[in-house]
């Protein structure tokens, strides 16, 4: 480029590097004659100069294209390697999450298991105490029932009453003895396993589509106390999204009344294998809580 021959309006020829630094000015002193000025536009618009410059530029562009293609050929040898590499990080994160969830789950199961065993041990202890109490009571009644004496010389009425009274005691103690055996040998606890429908997606986490989303807002994004705003989630590569099951696309957050709002889009799969697009407005999507509520008037359009 520097050595290109530029024709001057006065007819002389100079190297491009002689005038290159002066191209920003409207006019420059003629580098050959040094006695007159040359208008920059006029000089560069001369057909011959245009031809020389444009051809040089084209050759430069061509060279850089060849360079790009040469660089691209490095990837052509093993495109799978580079695709794998670009997904390695997310795959590692998912692998890590798998181990994390397993550990967390194991820990929770073990803690819960220990709690259940403690409940059983407590019940066993209570049962033993109850058994000992009852045995003590029965033993004291046993002594009493050995001494149920009905003297011959008491009145018949009193005798009958006494027999009735003793019978009741015998019946009570008999019953106590029987229930003590039942209580001792029958388990007082039951274990009922529940049918589990573990929401693994919510526990494990989802893959989010990492696509640039745009927010077009009529109001000021940074104002946090505004009461109304309009914002838009733009899915740039919709056909990719169609194959992205189990993924959600979230817009950038929009702050309205100090709450963070996002538009979420995801595919909803139906039992008859149909897939539809669902889109939602979410308030503080990172927080899952039902201890507070927000009222909002929302208009979603597609
Ligand atoms: Zn000149």
mmCIF file of C-alpha atoms and ligand atoms in Angstrom:
data_model
loop_
_atom_site.group_PDB
_atom_site.id
_atom_site.type_symbol
_atom_site.label_atom_id
_atom_site.label_comp_id
_atom_site.label_asym_id
_atom_site.label_seq_id
_atom_site.Cartn_x
_atom_site.Cartn_y
_atom_site.Cartn_z
ATOM 1 C CA UNK A 1 0.000 0.000 0.000
ATOM 2 C CA UNK A 2 2.760 2.432 1.004
ATOM 3 C CA UNK A 3 4.546 2.071 -2.356
ATOM 4 C CA UNK A 4 1.475 2.591 -4.544
ATOM 5 C CA UNK A 5 1.967 5.226 -7.211
ATOM 6 C CA UNK A 6 -0.491 8.085 -6.838
ATOM 7 C CA UNK A 7 -0.932 10.514 -9.680
ATOM 8 C CA UNK A 8 -1.196 14.157 -8.654
ATOM 9 C CA UNK A 9 -3.537 16.641 -10.441
ATOM 10 C CA UNK A 10 -0.435 18.503 -11.681
ATOM 11 C CA UNK A 11 0.598 15.374 -13.596
ATOM 12 C CA UNK A 12 3.498 14.252 -11.405
ATOM 13 C CA UNK A 13 3.509 10.933 -9.603
ATOM 14 C CA UNK A 14 4.267 10.297 -5.933
ATOM 15 C CA UNK A 15 4.302 7.289 -3.532
ATOM 16 C CA UNK A 16 1.249 6.862 -1.333
ATOM 17 C CA UNK A 17 3.434 7.011 1.812
ATOM 18 C CA UNK A 18 4.400 10.626 0.884
ATOM 19 C CA UNK A 19 0.808 11.831 1.228
ATOM 20 C CA UNK A 20 -0.673 9.213 3.582
ATOM 21 C CA UNK A 21 -0.273 11.302 6.747
ATOM 22 C CA UNK A 22 -1.952 14.306 5.129
ATOM 23 C CA UNK A 23 -5.030 12.470 3.891
ATOM 24 C CA UNK A 24 -7.122 13.730 6.827
ATOM 25 C CA UNK A 25 -6.725 17.306 5.686
ATOM 26 C CA UNK A 26 -8.840 18.998 2.980
ATOM 27 C CA UNK A 27 -5.708 19.883 1.029
ATOM 28 C CA UNK A 28 -1.985 19.232 1.230
ATOM 29 C CA UNK A 29 1.139 20.763 -0.304
ATOM 30 C CA UNK A 30 2.200 18.968 -3.502
ATOM 31 C CA UNK A 31 5.078 16.694 -2.439
ATOM 32 C CA UNK A 32 6.735 17.012 -5.875
ATOM 33 C CA UNK A 33 6.344 20.651 -6.946
ATOM 34 C CA UNK A 34 6.103 22.026 -3.381
ATOM 35 C CA UNK A 35 4.648 25.213 -4.903
ATOM 36 C CA UNK A 36 0.924 24.494 -4.810
ATOM 37 C CA UNK A 37 -1.702 22.710 -2.788
ATOM 38 C CA UNK A 38 -3.531 19.548 -3.853
ATOM 39 C CA UNK A 39 -7.181 19.044 -2.916
ATOM 40 C CA UNK A 40 -7.381 15.613 -1.169
ATOM 41 C CA UNK A 41 -10.835 14.660 -2.558
ATOM 42 C CA UNK A 42 -9.988 15.718 -6.065
ATOM 43 C CA UNK A 43 -6.748 13.747 -6.015
ATOM 44 C CA UNK A 44 -8.238 10.535 -4.589
ATOM 45 C CA UNK A 45 -11.261 10.632 -6.922
ATOM 46 C CA UNK A 46 -9.065 10.627 -10.028
ATOM 47 C CA UNK A 47 -9.951 7.469 -11.975
ATOM 48 C CA UNK A 48 -6.384 6.208 -12.086
ATOM 49 C CA UNK A 49 -5.889 6.690 -8.335
ATOM 50 C CA UNK A 50 -9.254 4.993 -7.622
ATOM 51 C CA UNK A 51 -8.192 2.039 -9.748
ATOM 52 C CA UNK A 52 -4.826 1.728 -7.994
ATOM 53 C CA UNK A 53 -6.271 2.107 -4.476
ATOM 54 C CA UNK A 54 -9.324 -0.152 -4.934
ATOM 55 C CA UNK A 55 -7.260 -2.885 -6.544
ATOM 56 C CA UNK A 56 -4.758 -2.750 -3.706
ATOM 57 C CA UNK A 57 -7.559 -2.905 -1.160
ATOM 58 C CA UNK A 58 -9.173 -5.838 -2.947
ATOM 59 C CA UNK A 59 -5.879 -7.743 -2.913
ATOM 60 C CA UNK A 60 -5.452 -7.033 0.784
ATOM 61 C CA UNK A 61 -9.000 -8.252 1.550
ATOM 62 C CA UNK A 62 -8.344 -11.343 -0.537
ATOM 63 C CA UNK A 63 -5.152 -12.011 1.418
ATOM 64 C CA UNK A 64 -6.925 -11.686 4.740
ATOM 65 C CA UNK A 65 -9.717 -13.985 3.520
ATOM 66 C CA UNK A 66 -7.106 -16.615 2.586
ATOM 67 C CA UNK A 67 -5.618 -16.161 6.054
ATOM 68 C CA UNK A 68 -9.059 -16.711 7.683
ATOM 69 C CA UNK A 69 -9.689 -19.823 5.589
ATOM 70 C CA UNK A 70 -6.235 -21.123 6.483
ATOM 71 C CA UNK A 71 -7.037 -20.620 10.172
ATOM 72 C CA UNK A 72 -10.397 -22.320 9.711
ATOM 73 C CA UNK A 73 -8.708 -25.373 8.201
ATOM 74 C CA UNK A 74 -7.032 -26.018 11.557
ATOM 75 C CA UNK A 75 -10.521 -26.658 12.934
ATOM 76 C CA UNK A 76 -11.599 -28.686 9.923
ATOM 77 C CA UNK A 77 -9.245 -31.528 10.874
ATOM 78 C CA UNK A 78 -11.119 -32.271 14.059
ATOM 79 C CA UNK A 79 -14.238 -30.145 14.529
ATOM 80 C CA UNK A 80 -15.597 -32.601 17.099
ATOM 81 C CA UNK A 81 -12.652 -31.869 19.367
ATOM 82 C CA UNK A 82 -13.485 -28.152 19.434
ATOM 83 C CA UNK A 83 -17.193 -28.789 19.908
ATOM 84 C CA UNK A 84 -16.386 -31.150 22.776
ATOM 85 C CA UNK A 85 -14.055 -28.572 24.243
ATOM 86 C CA UNK A 86 -16.691 -25.846 24.117
ATOM 87 C CA UNK A 87 -19.132 -28.090 25.985
ATOM 88 C CA UNK A 88 -16.554 -29.431 28.433
ATOM 89 C CA UNK A 89 -17.165 -26.780 31.036
ATOM 90 C CA UNK A 90 -20.926 -27.259 31.207
ATOM 91 C CA UNK A 91 -20.415 -31.030 31.220
ATOM 92 C CA UNK A 92 -17.989 -30.713 34.124
ATOM 93 C CA UNK A 93 -20.451 -28.548 35.971
ATOM 94 C CA UNK A 94 -23.188 -31.138 35.453
ATOM 95 C CA UNK A 95 -20.858 -33.969 36.536
ATOM 96 C CA UNK A 96 -19.971 -32.010 39.639
ATOM 97 C CA UNK A 97 -23.621 -31.301 40.321
ATOM 98 C CA UNK A 98 -24.404 -35.025 40.010
ATOM 99 C CA UNK A 99 -21.855 -35.861 42.722
ATOM 100 C CA UNK A 100 -23.044 -32.942 44.819
ATOM 101 C CA UNK A 101 -26.686 -34.037 44.607
ATOM 102 C CA UNK A 102 -25.772 -37.647 45.398
ATOM 103 C CA UNK A 103 -23.759 -36.578 48.452
ATOM 104 C CA UNK A 104 -26.489 -34.204 49.574
ATOM 105 C CA UNK A 105 -29.140 -36.833 49.025
ATOM 106 C CA UNK A 106 -27.112 -39.509 50.833
ATOM 107 C CA UNK A 107 -26.506 -37.188 53.728
ATOM 108 C CA UNK A 108 -30.173 -36.255 54.005
ATOM 109 C CA UNK A 109 -31.263 -39.895 53.750
ATOM 110 C CA UNK A 110 -28.770 -40.877 56.442
ATOM 111 C CA UNK A 111 -29.828 -38.073 58.775
ATOM 112 C CA UNK A 112 -33.471 -38.978 58.286
ATOM 113 C CA UNK A 113 -32.665 -42.671 58.799
ATOM 114 C CA UNK A 114 -30.865 -41.859 62.061
ATOM 115 C CA UNK A 115 -33.886 -39.850 63.196
ATOM 116 C CA UNK A 116 -36.181 -42.780 62.467
ATOM 117 C CA UNK A 117 -33.901 -45.140 64.409
ATOM 118 C CA UNK A 118 -33.840 -42.705 67.316
ATOM 119 C CA UNK A 119 -37.659 -42.659 67.317
ATOM 120 C CA UNK A 120 -37.651 -46.465 67.427
ATOM 121 C CA UNK A 121 -35.088 -46.566 70.257
ATOM 122 C CA UNK A 122 -37.118 -44.035 72.219
ATOM 123 C CA UNK A 123 -40.256 -46.145 71.774
ATOM 124 C CA UNK A 124 -38.370 -49.284 72.868
ATOM 125 C CA UNK A 125 -37.194 -47.502 75.987
ATOM 126 C CA UNK A 126 -40.713 -46.252 76.751
ATOM 127 C CA UNK A 127 -42.079 -49.733 76.234
ATOM 128 C CA UNK A 128 -39.568 -51.280 78.614
ATOM 129 C CA UNK A 129 -40.382 -48.676 81.254
ATOM 130 C CA UNK A 130 -44.090 -49.290 80.790
ATOM 131 C CA UNK A 131 -43.548 -53.062 81.062
ATOM 132 C CA UNK A 132 -41.540 -52.677 84.267
ATOM 133 C CA UNK A 133 -44.223 -50.416 85.761
ATOM 134 C CA UNK A 134 -46.970 -52.881 84.901
ATOM 135 C CA UNK A 135 -44.968 -55.842 86.237
ATOM 136 C CA UNK A 136 -44.505 -54.032 89.516
ATOM 137 C CA UNK A 137 -48.218 -53.343 89.734
ATOM 138 C CA UNK A 138 -49.101 -56.962 88.836
ATOM 139 C CA UNK A 139 -46.624 -58.314 91.386
ATOM 140 C CA UNK A 140 -48.130 -56.176 94.132
ATOM 141 C CA UNK A 141 -51.612 -57.399 93.131
ATOM 142 C CA UNK A 142 -50.236 -60.953 93.139
ATOM 143 C CA UNK A 143 -49.363 -60.615 96.813
ATOM 144 C CA UNK A 144 -52.778 -59.125 97.492
ATOM 145 C CA UNK A 145 -54.638 -61.857 95.597
ATOM 146 C CA UNK A 146 -52.752 -64.527 97.629
ATOM 147 C CA UNK A 147 -54.368 -63.053 100.685
ATOM 148 C CA UNK A 148 -57.994 -62.917 99.572
ATOM 149 C CA UNK A 149 -59.511 -64.292 102.728
ATOM 150 C CA UNK A 150 -63.254 -64.710 103.269
ATOM 151 C CA UNK A 151 -63.907 -65.512 106.876
ATOM 152 C CA UNK A 152 -66.717 -67.994 107.613
ATOM 153 C CA UNK A 153 -68.203 -66.054 110.422
ATOM 154 C CA UNK A 154 -69.124 -62.877 108.506
ATOM 155 C CA UNK A 155 -72.568 -62.100 107.296
ATOM 156 C CA UNK A 156 -73.737 -63.587 104.019
ATOM 157 C CA UNK A 157 -74.396 -60.166 102.496
ATOM 158 C CA UNK A 158 -70.949 -58.879 103.355
ATOM 159 C CA UNK A 159 -69.523 -62.166 102.104
ATOM 160 C CA UNK A 160 -71.218 -61.680 98.710
ATOM 161 C CA UNK A 161 -70.007 -58.119 98.463
ATOM 162 C CA UNK A 162 -66.484 -59.179 99.324
ATOM 163 C CA UNK A 163 -66.539 -61.969 96.710
ATOM 164 C CA UNK A 164 -67.808 -59.471 94.166
ATOM 165 C CA UNK A 165 -65.050 -57.051 95.092
ATOM 166 C CA UNK A 166 -62.332 -59.733 94.935
ATOM 167 C CA UNK A 167 -63.657 -60.958 91.571
ATOM 168 C CA UNK A 168 -63.365 -57.479 90.162
ATOM 169 C CA UNK A 169 -59.760 -57.227 91.329
ATOM 170 C CA UNK A 170 -58.934 -60.651 89.821
ATOM 171 C CA UNK A 171 -60.563 -59.653 86.539
ATOM 172 C CA UNK A 172 -58.672 -56.341 86.467
ATOM 173 C CA UNK A 173 -55.312 -57.960 87.185
ATOM 174 C CA UNK A 174 -55.974 -60.762 84.648
ATOM 175 C CA UNK A 175 -56.731 -58.151 82.027
ATOM 176 C CA UNK A 176 -53.635 -56.177 82.993
ATOM 177 C CA UNK A 177 -51.467 -59.306 82.689
ATOM 178 C CA UNK A 178 -52.890 -60.143 79.234
ATOM 179 C CA UNK A 179 -52.498 -56.623 77.821
ATOM 180 C CA UNK A 180 -48.977 -56.458 79.221
ATOM 181 C CA UNK A 181 -47.989 -59.465 77.100
ATOM 182 C CA UNK A 182 -49.694 -58.027 74.011
ATOM 183 C CA UNK A 183 -48.076 -54.631 74.556
ATOM 184 C CA UNK A 184 -44.694 -56.225 74.975
ATOM 185 C CA UNK A 185 -44.727 -58.457 71.911
ATOM 186 C CA UNK A 186 -46.572 -56.321 69.382
ATOM 187 C CA UNK A 187 -44.777 -53.457 67.628
ATOM 188 C CA UNK A 188 -46.369 -50.148 68.453
ATOM 189 C CA UNK A 189 -44.885 -48.442 65.414
ATOM 190 C CA UNK A 190 -45.518 -48.880 61.727
ATOM 191 C CA UNK A 191 -43.403 -47.866 58.784
ATOM 192 C CA UNK A 192 -45.106 -46.675 55.620
ATOM 193 C CA UNK A 193 -42.886 -45.989 52.611
ATOM 194 C CA UNK A 194 -44.376 -43.230 50.466
ATOM 195 C CA UNK A 195 -44.616 -43.205 46.695
ATOM 196 C CA UNK A 196 -41.916 -40.825 45.577
ATOM 197 C CA UNK A 197 -42.252 -38.492 42.643
ATOM 198 C CA UNK A 198 -38.903 -36.787 43.000
ATOM 199 C CA UNK A 199 -38.777 -33.529 41.043
ATOM 200 C CA UNK A 200 -35.201 -34.122 39.950
ATOM 201 C CA UNK A 201 -35.224 -31.211 37.478
ATOM 202 C CA UNK A 202 -35.908 -28.725 40.231
ATOM 203 C CA UNK A 203 -33.394 -30.358 42.567
ATOM 204 C CA UNK A 204 -30.618 -30.871 40.044
ATOM 205 C CA UNK A 205 -30.991 -27.631 38.093
ATOM 206 C CA UNK A 206 -31.707 -26.875 34.467
ATOM 207 C CA UNK A 207 -29.602 -26.025 31.472
ATOM 208 C CA UNK A 208 -30.224 -22.487 30.372
ATOM 209 C CA UNK A 209 -29.867 -21.505 26.755
ATOM 210 C CA UNK A 210 -26.940 -19.142 26.680
ATOM 211 C CA UNK A 211 -28.217 -16.847 24.008
ATOM 212 C CA UNK A 212 -28.078 -13.106 24.051
ATOM 213 C CA UNK A 213 -31.451 -11.656 24.903
ATOM 214 C CA UNK A 214 -32.488 -8.101 24.295
ATOM 215 C CA UNK A 215 -34.567 -5.861 26.429
ATOM 216 C CA UNK A 216 -36.466 -3.082 24.746
ATOM 217 C CA UNK A 217 -37.999 -0.960 27.392
ATOM 218 C CA UNK A 218 -40.067 2.159 27.142
ATOM 219 C CA UNK A 219 -39.067 3.168 30.604
ATOM 220 C CA UNK A 220 -35.747 3.642 32.319
ATOM 221 C CA UNK A 221 -34.208 0.264 33.171
ATOM 222 C CA UNK A 222 -32.189 1.589 36.063
ATOM 223 C CA UNK A 223 -35.055 3.238 37.899
ATOM 224 C CA UNK A 224 -36.183 0.739 40.511
ATOM 225 C CA UNK A 225 -39.342 2.464 41.712
ATOM 226 C CA UNK A 226 -41.138 2.689 38.375
ATOM 227 C CA UNK A 227 -44.556 1.134 38.384
ATOM 228 C CA UNK A 228 -44.851 0.044 34.805
ATOM 229 C CA UNK A 229 -42.501 -1.097 32.114
ATOM 230 C CA UNK A 230 -42.378 -2.976 28.854
ATOM 231 C CA UNK A 231 -39.622 -5.394 28.093
ATOM 232 C CA UNK A 232 -38.974 -8.013 25.496
ATOM 233 C CA UNK A 233 -37.237 -11.351 25.315
ATOM 234 C CA UNK A 234 -35.808 -11.976 21.855
ATOM 235 C CA UNK A 235 -34.883 -15.541 20.973
ATOM 236 C CA UNK A 236 -32.317 -15.107 18.246
ATOM 237 C CA UNK A 237 -31.865 -18.716 17.297
ATOM 238 C CA UNK A 238 -35.309 -20.225 17.542
ATOM 239 C CA UNK A 239 -34.569 -23.443 15.617
ATOM 240 C CA UNK A 240 -31.810 -24.340 18.103
ATOM 241 C CA UNK A 241 -34.231 -23.761 20.922
ATOM 242 C CA UNK A 242 -36.648 -26.296 19.413
ATOM 243 C CA UNK A 243 -34.154 -29.075 20.122
ATOM 244 C CA UNK A 244 -33.393 -27.773 23.574
ATOM 245 C CA UNK A 245 -35.646 -29.863 25.711
ATOM 246 C CA UNK A 246 -35.324 -29.421 29.470
ATOM 247 C CA UNK A 247 -33.938 -25.962 28.912
ATOM 248 C CA UNK A 248 -35.333 -22.574 29.716
ATOM 249 C CA UNK A 249 -34.540 -19.229 28.190
ATOM 250 C CA UNK A 250 -34.609 -16.293 30.537
ATOM 251 C CA UNK A 251 -34.564 -12.660 29.578
ATOM 252 C CA UNK A 252 -32.298 -10.224 31.327
ATOM 253 C CA UNK A 253 -33.867 -8.919 34.526
ATOM 254 C CA UNK A 254 -36.135 -5.911 34.449
ATOM 255 C CA UNK A 255 -36.611 -4.027 37.720
ATOM 256 C CA UNK A 256 -40.164 -2.879 38.440
ATOM 257 C CA UNK A 257 -41.201 -1.663 41.909
ATOM 258 C CA UNK A 258 -37.938 -3.015 43.302
ATOM 259 C CA UNK A 259 -38.697 -6.528 42.134
ATOM 260 C CA UNK A 260 -36.712 -8.378 39.546
ATOM 261 C CA UNK A 261 -38.832 -9.617 36.632
ATOM 262 C CA UNK A 262 -37.832 -11.955 33.849
ATOM 263 C CA UNK A 263 -39.593 -13.462 30.882
ATOM 264 C CA UNK A 264 -39.114 -17.195 30.692
ATOM 265 C CA UNK A 265 -39.646 -19.353 27.634
ATOM 266 C CA UNK A 266 -39.468 -23.100 27.565
ATOM 267 C CA UNK A 267 -40.821 -26.032 25.680
ATOM 268 C CA UNK A 268 -43.718 -27.894 27.227
ATOM 269 C CA UNK A 269 -43.991 -31.547 26.274
ATOM 270 C CA UNK A 270 -47.406 -33.152 26.269
ATOM 271 C CA UNK A 271 -48.396 -36.747 26.766
ATOM 272 C CA UNK A 272 -49.307 -37.183 23.093
ATOM 273 C CA UNK A 273 -45.722 -36.193 22.115
ATOM 274 C CA UNK A 274 -46.802 -32.716 21.049
ATOM 275 C CA UNK A 275 -44.512 -29.904 22.031
ATOM 276 C CA UNK A 276 -45.701 -26.385 22.613
ATOM 277 C CA UNK A 277 -43.925 -23.185 23.527
ATOM 278 C CA UNK A 278 -44.697 -21.792 26.951
ATOM 279 C CA UNK A 279 -43.803 -18.300 28.024
ATOM 280 C CA UNK A 280 -44.162 -16.824 31.455
ATOM 281 C CA UNK A 281 -43.407 -13.774 33.516
ATOM 282 C CA UNK A 282 -41.368 -14.646 36.573
ATOM 283 C CA UNK A 283 -40.772 -12.554 39.640
ATOM 284 C CA UNK A 284 -37.369 -13.099 41.288
ATOM 285 C CA UNK A 285 -36.856 -16.443 39.576
ATOM 286 C CA UNK A 286 -33.916 -17.321 41.788
ATOM 287 C CA UNK A 287 -35.942 -17.272 44.973
ATOM 288 C CA UNK A 288 -38.423 -20.036 45.601
ATOM 289 C CA UNK A 289 -40.643 -18.900 48.414
ATOM 290 C CA UNK A 290 -44.312 -18.716 49.290
ATOM 291 C CA UNK A 291 -43.979 -16.483 52.312
ATOM 292 C CA UNK A 292 -44.687 -13.308 50.376
ATOM 293 C CA UNK A 293 -46.998 -12.384 47.538
ATOM 294 C CA UNK A 294 -46.939 -9.844 44.726
ATOM 295 C CA UNK A 295 -49.861 -8.534 42.720
ATOM 296 C CA UNK A 296 -49.122 -7.515 39.165
ATOM 297 C CA UNK A 297 -51.108 -6.766 36.039
ATOM 298 C CA UNK A 298 -49.334 -8.419 33.172
ATOM 299 C CA UNK A 299 -49.840 -8.470 29.448
ATOM 300 C CA UNK A 300 -47.809 -11.054 27.562
ATOM 301 C CA UNK A 301 -47.747 -10.942 23.800
ATOM 302 C CA UNK A 302 -45.883 -12.840 21.135
HETATM 303 ZN ZN1 LIG B 1 2.561 19.354 -8.150
#
